[in-house]
Coordinates of C-alpha atoms in Angstrom, one line a residue:
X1 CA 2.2 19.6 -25.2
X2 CA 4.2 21.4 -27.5
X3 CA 8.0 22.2 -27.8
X4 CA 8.8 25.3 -26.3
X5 CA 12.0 25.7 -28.0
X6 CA 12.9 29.0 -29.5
X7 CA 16.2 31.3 -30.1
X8 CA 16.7 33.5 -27.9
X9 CA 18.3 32.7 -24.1
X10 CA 17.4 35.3 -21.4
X11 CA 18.8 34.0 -17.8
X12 CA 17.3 34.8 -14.9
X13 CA 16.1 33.6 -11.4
X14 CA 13.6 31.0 -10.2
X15 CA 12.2 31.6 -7.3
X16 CA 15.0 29.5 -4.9
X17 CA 17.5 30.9 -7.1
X18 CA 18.6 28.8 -9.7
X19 CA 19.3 30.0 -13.0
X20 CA 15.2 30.7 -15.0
X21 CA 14.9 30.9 -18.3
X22 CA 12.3 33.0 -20.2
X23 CA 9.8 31.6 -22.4
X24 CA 8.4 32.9 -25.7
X25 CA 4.9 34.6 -25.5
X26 CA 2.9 31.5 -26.7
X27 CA 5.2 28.7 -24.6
X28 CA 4.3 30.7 -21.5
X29 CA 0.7 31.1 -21.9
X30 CA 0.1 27.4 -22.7
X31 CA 2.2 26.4 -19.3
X32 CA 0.3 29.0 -17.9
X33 CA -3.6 28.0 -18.7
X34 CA -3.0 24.1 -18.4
X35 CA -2.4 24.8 -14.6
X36 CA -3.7 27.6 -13.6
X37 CA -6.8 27.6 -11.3
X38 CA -8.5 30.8 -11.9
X39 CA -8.3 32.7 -8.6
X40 CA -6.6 30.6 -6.8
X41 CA -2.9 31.2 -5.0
X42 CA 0.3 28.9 -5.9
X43 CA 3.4 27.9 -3.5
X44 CA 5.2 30.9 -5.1
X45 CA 2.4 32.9 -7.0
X46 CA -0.3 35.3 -5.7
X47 CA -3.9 34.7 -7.4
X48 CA -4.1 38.2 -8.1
X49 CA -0.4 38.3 -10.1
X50 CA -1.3 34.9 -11.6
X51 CA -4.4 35.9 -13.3
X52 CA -2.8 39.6 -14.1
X53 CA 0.1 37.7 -15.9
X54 CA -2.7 35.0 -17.7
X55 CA -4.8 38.4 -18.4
X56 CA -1.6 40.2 -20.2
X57 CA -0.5 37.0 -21.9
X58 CA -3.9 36.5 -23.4
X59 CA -4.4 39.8 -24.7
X60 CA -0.3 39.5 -26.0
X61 CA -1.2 36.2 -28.5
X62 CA -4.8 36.7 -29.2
X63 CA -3.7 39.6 -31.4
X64 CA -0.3 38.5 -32.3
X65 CA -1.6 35.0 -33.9
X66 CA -5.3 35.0 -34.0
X67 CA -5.7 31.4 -35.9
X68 CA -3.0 29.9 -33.1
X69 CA -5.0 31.2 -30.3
X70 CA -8.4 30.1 -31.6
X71 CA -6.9 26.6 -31.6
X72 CA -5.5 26.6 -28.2
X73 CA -9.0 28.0 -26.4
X74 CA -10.8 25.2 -28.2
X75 CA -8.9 22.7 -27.3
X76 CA -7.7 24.1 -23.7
X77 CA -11.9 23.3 -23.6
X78 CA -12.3 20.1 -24.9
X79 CA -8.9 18.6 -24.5
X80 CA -7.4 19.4 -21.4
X81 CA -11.4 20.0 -20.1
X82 CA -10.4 23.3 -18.0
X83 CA -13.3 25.4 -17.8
X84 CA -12.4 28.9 -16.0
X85 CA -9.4 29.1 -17.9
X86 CA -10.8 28.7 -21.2
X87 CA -13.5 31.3 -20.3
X88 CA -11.2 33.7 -19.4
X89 CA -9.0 33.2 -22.2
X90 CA -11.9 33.7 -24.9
X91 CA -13.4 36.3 -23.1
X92 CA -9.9 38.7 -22.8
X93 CA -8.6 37.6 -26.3
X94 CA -12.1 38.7 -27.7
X95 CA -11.5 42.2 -26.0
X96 CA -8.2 42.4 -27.4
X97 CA -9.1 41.4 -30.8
X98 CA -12.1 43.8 -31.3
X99 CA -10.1 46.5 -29.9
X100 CA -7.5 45.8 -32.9
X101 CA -10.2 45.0 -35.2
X102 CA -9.5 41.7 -35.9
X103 CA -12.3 39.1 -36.9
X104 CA -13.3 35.6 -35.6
X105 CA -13.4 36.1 -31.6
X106 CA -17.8 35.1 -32.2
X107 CA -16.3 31.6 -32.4
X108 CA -13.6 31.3 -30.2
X109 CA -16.4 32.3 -27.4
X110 CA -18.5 30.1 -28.7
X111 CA -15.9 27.3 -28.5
X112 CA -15.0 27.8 -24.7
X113 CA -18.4 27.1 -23.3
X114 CA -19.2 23.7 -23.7
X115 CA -21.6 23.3 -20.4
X116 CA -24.9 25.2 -20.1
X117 CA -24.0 27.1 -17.2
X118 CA -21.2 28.2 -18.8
X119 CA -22.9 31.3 -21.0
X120 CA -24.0 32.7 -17.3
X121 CA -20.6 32.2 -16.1
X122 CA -18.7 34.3 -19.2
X123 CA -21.4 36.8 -19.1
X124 CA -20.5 37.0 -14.9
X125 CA -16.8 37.4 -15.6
X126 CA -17.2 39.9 -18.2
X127 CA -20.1 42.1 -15.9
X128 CA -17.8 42.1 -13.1
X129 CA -14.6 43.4 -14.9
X130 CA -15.6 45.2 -17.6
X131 CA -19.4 46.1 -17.0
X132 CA -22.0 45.8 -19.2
X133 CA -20.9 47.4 -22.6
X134 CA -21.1 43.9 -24.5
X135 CA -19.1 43.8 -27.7
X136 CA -21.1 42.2 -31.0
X137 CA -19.1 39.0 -31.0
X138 CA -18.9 38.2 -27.4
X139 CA -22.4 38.8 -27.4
X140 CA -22.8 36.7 -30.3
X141 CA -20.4 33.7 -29.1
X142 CA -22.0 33.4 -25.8
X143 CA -25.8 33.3 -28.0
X144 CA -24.5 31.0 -30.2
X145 CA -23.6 28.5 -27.2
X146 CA -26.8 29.5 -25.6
X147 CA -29.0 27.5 -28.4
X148 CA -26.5 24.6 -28.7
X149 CA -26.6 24.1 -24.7
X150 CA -29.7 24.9 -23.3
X151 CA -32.5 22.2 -23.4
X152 CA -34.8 21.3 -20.4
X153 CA -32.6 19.1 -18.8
X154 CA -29.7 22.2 -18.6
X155 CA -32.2 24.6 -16.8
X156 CA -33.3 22.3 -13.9
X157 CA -29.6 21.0 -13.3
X158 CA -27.7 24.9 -14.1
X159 CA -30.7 27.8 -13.7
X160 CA -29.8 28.3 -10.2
X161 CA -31.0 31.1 -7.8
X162 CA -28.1 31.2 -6.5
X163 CA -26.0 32.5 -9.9
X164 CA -26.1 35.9 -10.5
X165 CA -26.7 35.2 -14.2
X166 CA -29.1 33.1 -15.4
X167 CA -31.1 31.6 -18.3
X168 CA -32.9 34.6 -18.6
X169 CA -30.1 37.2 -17.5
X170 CA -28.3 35.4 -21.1
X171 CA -31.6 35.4 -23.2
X172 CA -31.9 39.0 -22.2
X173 CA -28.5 40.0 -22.7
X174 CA -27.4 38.3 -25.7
X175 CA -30.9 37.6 -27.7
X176 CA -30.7 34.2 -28.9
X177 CA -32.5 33.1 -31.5
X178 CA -33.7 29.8 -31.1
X179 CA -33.6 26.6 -33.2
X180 CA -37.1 25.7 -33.2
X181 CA -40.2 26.7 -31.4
X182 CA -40.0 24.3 -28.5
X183 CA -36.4 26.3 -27.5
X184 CA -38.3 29.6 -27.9
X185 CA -41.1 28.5 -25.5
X186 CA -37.6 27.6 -23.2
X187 CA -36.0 30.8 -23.7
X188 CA -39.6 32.4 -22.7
X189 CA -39.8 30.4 -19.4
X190 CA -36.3 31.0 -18.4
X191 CA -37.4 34.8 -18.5
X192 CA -40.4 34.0 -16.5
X193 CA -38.4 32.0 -13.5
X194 CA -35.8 34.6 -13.7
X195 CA -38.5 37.4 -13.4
X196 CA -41.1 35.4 -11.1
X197 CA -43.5 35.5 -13.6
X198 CA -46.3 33.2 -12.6
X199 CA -46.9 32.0 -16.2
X200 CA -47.7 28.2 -16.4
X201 CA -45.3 25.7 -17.7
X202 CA -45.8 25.1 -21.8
X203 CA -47.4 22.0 -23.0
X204 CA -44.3 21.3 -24.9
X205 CA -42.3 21.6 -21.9
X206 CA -42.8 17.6 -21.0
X207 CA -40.0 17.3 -18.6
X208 CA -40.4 20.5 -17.0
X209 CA -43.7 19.4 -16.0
X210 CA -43.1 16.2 -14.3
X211 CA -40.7 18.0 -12.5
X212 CA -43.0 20.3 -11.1
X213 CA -45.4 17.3 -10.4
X214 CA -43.3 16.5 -7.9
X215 CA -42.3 19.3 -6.8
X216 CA -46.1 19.5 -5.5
X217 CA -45.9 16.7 -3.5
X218 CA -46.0 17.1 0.2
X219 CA -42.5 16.5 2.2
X220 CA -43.9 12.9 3.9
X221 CA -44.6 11.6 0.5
X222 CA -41.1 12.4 -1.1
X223 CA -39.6 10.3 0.5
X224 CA -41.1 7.4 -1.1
X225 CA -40.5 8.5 -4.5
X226 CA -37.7 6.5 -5.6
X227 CA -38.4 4.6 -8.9
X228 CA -36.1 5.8 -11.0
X229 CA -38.0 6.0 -14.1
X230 CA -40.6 8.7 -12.4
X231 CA -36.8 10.2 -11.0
X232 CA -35.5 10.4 -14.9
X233 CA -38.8 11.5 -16.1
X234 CA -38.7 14.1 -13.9
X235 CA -35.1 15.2 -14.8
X236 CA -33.9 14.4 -11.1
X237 CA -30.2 14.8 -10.3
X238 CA -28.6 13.4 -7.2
X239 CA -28.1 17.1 -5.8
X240 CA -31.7 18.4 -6.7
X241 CA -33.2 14.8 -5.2
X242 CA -31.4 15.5 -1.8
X243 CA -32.9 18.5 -1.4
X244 CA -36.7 18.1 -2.9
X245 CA -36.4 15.3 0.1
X246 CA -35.5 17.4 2.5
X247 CA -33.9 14.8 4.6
X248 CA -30.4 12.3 4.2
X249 CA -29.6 10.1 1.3
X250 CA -30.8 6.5 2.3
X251 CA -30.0 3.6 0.2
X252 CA -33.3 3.6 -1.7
X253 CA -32.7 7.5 -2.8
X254 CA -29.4 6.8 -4.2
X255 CA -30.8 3.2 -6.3
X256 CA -33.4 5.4 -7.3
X257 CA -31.5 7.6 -9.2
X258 CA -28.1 6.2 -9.7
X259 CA -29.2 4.7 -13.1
X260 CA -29.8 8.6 -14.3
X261 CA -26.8 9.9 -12.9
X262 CA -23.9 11.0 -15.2
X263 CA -20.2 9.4 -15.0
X264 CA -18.5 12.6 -13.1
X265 CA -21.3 12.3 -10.6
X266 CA -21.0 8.3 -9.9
X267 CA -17.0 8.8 -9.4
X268 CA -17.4 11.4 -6.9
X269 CA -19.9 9.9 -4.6
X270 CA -18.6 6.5 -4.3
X271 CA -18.1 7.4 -0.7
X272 CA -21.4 8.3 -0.4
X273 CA -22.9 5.1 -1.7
X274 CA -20.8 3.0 0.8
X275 CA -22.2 5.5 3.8
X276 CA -25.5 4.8 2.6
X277 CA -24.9 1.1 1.9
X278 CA -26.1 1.0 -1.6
X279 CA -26.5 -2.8 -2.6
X280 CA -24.1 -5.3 -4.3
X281 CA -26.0 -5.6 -7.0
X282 CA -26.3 -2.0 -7.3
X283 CA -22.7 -1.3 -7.0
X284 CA -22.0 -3.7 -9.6
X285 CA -24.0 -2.0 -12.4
X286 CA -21.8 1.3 -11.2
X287 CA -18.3 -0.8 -11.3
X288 CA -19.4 -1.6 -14.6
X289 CA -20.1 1.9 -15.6
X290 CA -16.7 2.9 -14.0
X291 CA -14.8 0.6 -16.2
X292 CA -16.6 0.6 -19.8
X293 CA -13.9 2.3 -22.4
X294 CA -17.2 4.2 -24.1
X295 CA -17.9 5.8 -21.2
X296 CA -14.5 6.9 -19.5
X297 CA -14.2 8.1 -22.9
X298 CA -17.0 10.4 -23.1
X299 CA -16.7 11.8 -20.0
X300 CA -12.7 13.2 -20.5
X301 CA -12.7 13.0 -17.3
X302 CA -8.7 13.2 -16.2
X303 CA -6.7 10.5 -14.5
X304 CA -5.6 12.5 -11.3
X305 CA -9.8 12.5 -11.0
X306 CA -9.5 8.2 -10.6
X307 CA -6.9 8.8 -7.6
X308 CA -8.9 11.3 -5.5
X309 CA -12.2 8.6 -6.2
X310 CA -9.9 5.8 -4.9
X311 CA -8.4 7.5 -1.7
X312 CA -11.8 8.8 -0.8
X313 CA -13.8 5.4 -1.1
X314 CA -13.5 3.2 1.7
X315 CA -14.9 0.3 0.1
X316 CA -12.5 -2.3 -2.1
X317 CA -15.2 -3.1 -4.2
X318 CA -13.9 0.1 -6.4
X319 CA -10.4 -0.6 -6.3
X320 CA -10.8 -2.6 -9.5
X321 CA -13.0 -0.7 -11.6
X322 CA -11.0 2.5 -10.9
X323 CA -7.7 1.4 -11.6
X324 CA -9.3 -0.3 -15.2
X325 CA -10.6 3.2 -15.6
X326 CA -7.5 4.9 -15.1
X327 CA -5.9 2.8 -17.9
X328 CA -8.2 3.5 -20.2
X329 CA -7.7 7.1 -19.2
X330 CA -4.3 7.0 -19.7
X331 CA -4.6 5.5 -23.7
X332 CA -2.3 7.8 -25.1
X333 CA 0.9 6.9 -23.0
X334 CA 3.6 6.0 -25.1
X335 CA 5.4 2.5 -25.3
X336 CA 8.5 3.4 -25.0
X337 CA 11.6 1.9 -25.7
X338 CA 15.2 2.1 -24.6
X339 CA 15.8 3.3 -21.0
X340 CA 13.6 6.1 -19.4
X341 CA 14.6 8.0 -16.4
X342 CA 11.5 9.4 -14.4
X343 CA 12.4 11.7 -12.1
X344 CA 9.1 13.2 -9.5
X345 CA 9.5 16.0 -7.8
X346 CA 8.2 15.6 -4.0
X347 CA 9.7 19.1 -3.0
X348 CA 7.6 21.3 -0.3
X349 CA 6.2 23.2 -3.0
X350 CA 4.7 20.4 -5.0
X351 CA 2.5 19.7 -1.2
X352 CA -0.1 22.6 -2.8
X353 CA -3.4 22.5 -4.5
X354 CA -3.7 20.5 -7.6
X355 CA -7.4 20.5 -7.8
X356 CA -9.3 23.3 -6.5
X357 CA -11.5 21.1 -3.7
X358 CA -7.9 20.3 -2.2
X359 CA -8.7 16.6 -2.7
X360 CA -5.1 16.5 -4.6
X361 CA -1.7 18.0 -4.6
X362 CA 0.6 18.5 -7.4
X363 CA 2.9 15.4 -6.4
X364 CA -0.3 13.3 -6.5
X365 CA -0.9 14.4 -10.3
X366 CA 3.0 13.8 -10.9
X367 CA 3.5 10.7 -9.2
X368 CA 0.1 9.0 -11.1
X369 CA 1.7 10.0 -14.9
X370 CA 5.0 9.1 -13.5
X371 CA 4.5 5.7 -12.2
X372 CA 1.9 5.3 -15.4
X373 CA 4.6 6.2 -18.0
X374 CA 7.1 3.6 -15.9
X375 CA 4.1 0.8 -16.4
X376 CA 4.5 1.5 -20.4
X377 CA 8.3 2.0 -20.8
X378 CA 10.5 -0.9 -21.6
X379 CA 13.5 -0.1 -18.9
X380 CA 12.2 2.2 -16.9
X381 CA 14.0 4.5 -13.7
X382 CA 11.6 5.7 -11.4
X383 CA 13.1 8.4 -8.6
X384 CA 11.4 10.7 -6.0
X385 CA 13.6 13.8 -5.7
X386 CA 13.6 17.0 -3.2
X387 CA 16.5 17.4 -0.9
X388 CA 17.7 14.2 -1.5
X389 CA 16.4 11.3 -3.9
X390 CA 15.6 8.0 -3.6
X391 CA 14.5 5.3 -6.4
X392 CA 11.3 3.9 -6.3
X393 CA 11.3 -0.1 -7.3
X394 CA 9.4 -1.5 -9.8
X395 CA 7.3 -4.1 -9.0
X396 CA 6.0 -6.4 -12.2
X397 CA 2.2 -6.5 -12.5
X398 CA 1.4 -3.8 -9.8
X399 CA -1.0 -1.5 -10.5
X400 CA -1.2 2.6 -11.1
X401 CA -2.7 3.1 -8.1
X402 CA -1.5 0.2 -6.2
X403 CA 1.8 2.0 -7.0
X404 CA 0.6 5.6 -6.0
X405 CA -0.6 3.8 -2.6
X406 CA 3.3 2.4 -2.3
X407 CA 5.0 5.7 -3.0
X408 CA 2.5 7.4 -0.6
X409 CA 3.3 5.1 2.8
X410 CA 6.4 4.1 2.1
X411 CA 7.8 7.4 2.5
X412 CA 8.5 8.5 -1.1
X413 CA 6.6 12.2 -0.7
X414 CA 10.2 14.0 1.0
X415 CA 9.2 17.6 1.7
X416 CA 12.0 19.5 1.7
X417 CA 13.4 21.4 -0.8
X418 CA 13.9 21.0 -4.7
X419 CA 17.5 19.8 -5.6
X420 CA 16.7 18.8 -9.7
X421 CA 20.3 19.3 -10.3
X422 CA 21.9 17.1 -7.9
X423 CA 19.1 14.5 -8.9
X424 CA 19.7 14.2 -12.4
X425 CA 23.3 14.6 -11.3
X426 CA 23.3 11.8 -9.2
X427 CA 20.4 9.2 -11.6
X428 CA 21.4 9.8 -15.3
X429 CA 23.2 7.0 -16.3
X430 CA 23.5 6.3 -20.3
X431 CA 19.3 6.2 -20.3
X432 CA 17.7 6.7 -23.9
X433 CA 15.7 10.1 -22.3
X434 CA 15.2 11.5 -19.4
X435 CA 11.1 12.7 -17.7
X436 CA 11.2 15.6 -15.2
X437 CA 7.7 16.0 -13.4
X438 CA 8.2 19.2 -11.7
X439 CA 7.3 22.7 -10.9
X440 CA 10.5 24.4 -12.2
X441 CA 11.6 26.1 -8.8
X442 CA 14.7 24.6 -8.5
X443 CA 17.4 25.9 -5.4
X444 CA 20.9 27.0 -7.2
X445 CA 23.8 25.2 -5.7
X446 CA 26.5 26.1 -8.6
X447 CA 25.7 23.7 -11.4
X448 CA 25.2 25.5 -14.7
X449 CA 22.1 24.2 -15.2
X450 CA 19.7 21.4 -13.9
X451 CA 19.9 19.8 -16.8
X452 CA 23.6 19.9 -17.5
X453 CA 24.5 16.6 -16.8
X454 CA 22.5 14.8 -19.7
X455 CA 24.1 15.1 -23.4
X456 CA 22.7 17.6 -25.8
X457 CA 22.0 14.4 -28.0
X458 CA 19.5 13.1 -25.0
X459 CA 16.1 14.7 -24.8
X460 CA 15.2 15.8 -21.3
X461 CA 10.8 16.3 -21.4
X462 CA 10.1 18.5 -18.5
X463 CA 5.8 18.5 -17.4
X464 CA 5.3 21.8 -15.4
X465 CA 2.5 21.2 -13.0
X466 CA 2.4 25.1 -11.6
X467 CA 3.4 27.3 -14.9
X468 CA 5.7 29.9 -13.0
X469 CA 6.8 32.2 -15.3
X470 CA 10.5 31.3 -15.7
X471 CA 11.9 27.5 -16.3
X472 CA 14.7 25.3 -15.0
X473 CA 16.1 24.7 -18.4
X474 CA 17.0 26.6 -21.5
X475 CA 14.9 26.2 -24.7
X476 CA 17.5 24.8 -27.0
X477 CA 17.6 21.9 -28.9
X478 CA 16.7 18.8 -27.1
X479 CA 14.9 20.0 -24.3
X480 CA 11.3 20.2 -24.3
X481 CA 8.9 21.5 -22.0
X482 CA 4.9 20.8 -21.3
X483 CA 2.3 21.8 -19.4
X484 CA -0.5 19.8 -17.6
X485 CA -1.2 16.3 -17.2
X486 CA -3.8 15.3 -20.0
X487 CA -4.4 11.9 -20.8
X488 CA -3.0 12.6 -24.1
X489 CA 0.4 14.1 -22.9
X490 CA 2.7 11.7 -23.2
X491 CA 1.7 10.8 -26.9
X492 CA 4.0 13.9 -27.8
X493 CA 7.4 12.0 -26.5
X494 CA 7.3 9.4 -30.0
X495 CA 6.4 12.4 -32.2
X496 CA 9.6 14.2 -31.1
X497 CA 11.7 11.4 -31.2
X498 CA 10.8 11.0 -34.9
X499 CA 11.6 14.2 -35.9
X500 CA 8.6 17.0 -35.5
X501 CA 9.5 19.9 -33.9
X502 CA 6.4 22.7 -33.3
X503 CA 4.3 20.1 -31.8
X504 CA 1.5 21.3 -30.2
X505 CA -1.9 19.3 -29.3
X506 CA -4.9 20.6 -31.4

């Protein structure tokens, strides 16, 4: 969440017209990762232009400031928790460096994958576009993260024979040298299951054993295994347990291995567990789970996550727990004081993808952060805007998602067109700083800028949800614009206001 504000002022076209404004190299890559799904089409951006334009970017600031773009990968990893972008991003700035001969791209692979499927997935990306000519410190990076992340635990869940690289595939490939001799005897039955090798399991291989204990079972016993100690022992998940049963999730099969499931996995089966009708008691240990600050801290995972858990569970009894989480989620939002104007953008083209499954749209993840950073500011102005506009009322001791519920059936997603101008135009009255959550793609309708009716002396914080290539507002002094929605976004508001300028978040 840095300030993009540099010197020079290049006008051009957004794509409904109104006046775009270039960004510098750096400015646009960071808009550009924190949203982009690899792969995936925008409202006004092919996948294959996207990615092209992430690709040329990448290659652009991984030689131009190698110790800035080592930085950003690791934290575009562990802080904003995007996976196929940081991959990508390692993977072409490693390319680009070693072409200009410049050191230190072992590590910046290394720091991308943080999952143990993740060494099979860079060595995938980089098989498929640049064939298998691997350079020494890709090859190196994605070994290095091979020993940290594979354990016994990571091949049952990730070695799948469904991936085109596997344990082995990366053992073979990259050469690994392992930490102790238990990994090597790992490393050695990874090639073995990748080669069909029917070598026994090591002695040393404990939970590798149990698991094929009962994988031995017949099917009409299975169904009865559901203590979950013999289920953790075993290194069970909830996706592997569905089908070693080889028939539906019951009640029983979920209790049994509920207590060894991780936090991601609870949040996105709460539907499940209703369907199944998992027990009160049980439910209660998973509330509990939901809600404890250690573990919503752990798992990073983001707030838009808690509002796709809460519209897909029918039950109530996750209403609470969920909405605790999200605050605890959202941490890092700002106090603020004075008068805040928070202006959503509900425009058609905010109606598209937020999160790859589809399960949220880009006004979702706007109008959560929006009605969050109302709950924390002192006077705050909440107003949808497309078309037209219209303010949102506060209610005093409602809920995030209580809120987001509101907004959603009482008509405040308007689905027409994107009129920032007029709405900043028509809502700026005197307030301390103005919020824009937004795509950029303003329509032109003769006003210099979208921004033009706030003083230069009030900062205006634009969040671009989409990264398009060219913004609504010029990058001059005292306007600032960010990219994603990270639980930690928000924090950079104070540190502007008391005077730091290159602010960036790693």
């Amino acid at each position: 969440m840095a300030k993009f504000n540099v010197k020079q002022r290049q006008t051009l076209v957004t794509a409904e017209g109104a006046p775009g404004f270039a960004r510098a190299p750096r400015s646009e890559l960071f808009l550009l990762a924190v949203s982009n799904l690899v792969g995936e089409d925008t409202f006004y951006e092919g996948a294959a232009d996207r990615d092209a334009r992430f690709r040329e970017l990448v290659r652009t600031v991984a030689v131009a400031d190698p110790e800035w773009f080592a930085r950003f990968v690791r934290w575009l990893r562990l802080g904003a928790n995007l996976r196929s972008a940081s991959v990508v991003a390692a993977l072409e700035g490693a390319r680009a460096q070693v072409s200009e001969g410049i050191p230190g791209s072992r590590a910046v692979v290394d720091s991308a994958l943080q999952r143990a499927d993740e060494p099979g997935e860079a060595l995938a990306y980089w098989l498929g576009r640049h064939g298998r000519s691997l350079p020494k410190p890709v090859k190196r990076g994605v070994a290095d993260a091979a020993v940290r992340l594979y354990h016994e635990r990571s091949l049952l869940k990730y070695d799948s024979e469904a991936a085109s690289v596997r344990f082995g595939d990366v053992v073979d490939l990259t050469h690994p040298v392992a930490k102790d001799e238990r990994q090597g005897e790992l490393f050695r039955h990874a090639l073995d299951r990748r080669h069909k090798r029917d070598n026994p399991v090591p002695a040393s291989l404990s939970l590798l054993a149990a698991r094929a204990e009962l994988m031995a079972l017949p099917v009409e016993q299975r169904r009865d295994t559901t203590d979950p100690e013999v289920l953790r022992a075993a290194g069970m998940t909830w996706e592997a347990l569905a089908g070693w049963r080889q028939t539906a999730m019951d009640a029983a099969a979920w209790e049994g291995v509920i207590p060894s499931m991780g936090y991601f996995a609870l949040l996105r089966n709460l539907r499940n567990f209703d369907a199944a009708g998992v027990s009160d008691a049980v439910a209660e240990q998973v509330a509990a789970r939901l809600c404890d600050p250690d573990e919503v801290a752990k798992s990073r995972v983001l707030p838009m996550r808690f509002l796709s858990s809460y519209n897909a569970a029918p039950s109530l009894r996750w209403a609470y727990p969920l909405e605790k989480a999200l605050q605890l989620a959202l941490a890092n939002v700002p106090a603020l004081d004075g008068r805040t104007l928070i202006l959503i953008d509900t425009s058609g083209s905010m109606n598209s993808d937020f999160s790859r499954d589809g399960s949220l749209r880009c006004w979702d993840a706007a109008t959560v952060f929006g009605l969050a950073l109302a709950a924390r500011a002192k006077k705050p102005a909440v107003v949808s805007f497309s078309t037209t506009s219209k303010v949102f009322p506060s209610r005093r001791g409602e809920s995030v998602l209580a809120g987001v519920r509101r907004f959603r059936e009482d008509g405040y997603f308007l689905n027409a067109g994107t009129q920032t101008a007029q709405a900043v135009w028509k809502h700026y009255d005197g307030h301390t700083r103005v919020v824009v959550l937004t795509d950029e793609q303003a329509h032109w309708h003769g006003q210099e800028d979208v921004v033009a009716a706030v003083p230069r002396e009030v900062p205006v914080y634009t969040w671009n949800l989409a990264g398009y290539r060219l913004g609504h507002t010029a990058p001059e002094d005292n306007r600032y614009t960010f990219g994603g929605l990270s639980d930690s976004a928000f924090s950079m508001i104070p540190l502007i206001e008391a005077g730091s300028r290159e602010v960036w978040p790693f």
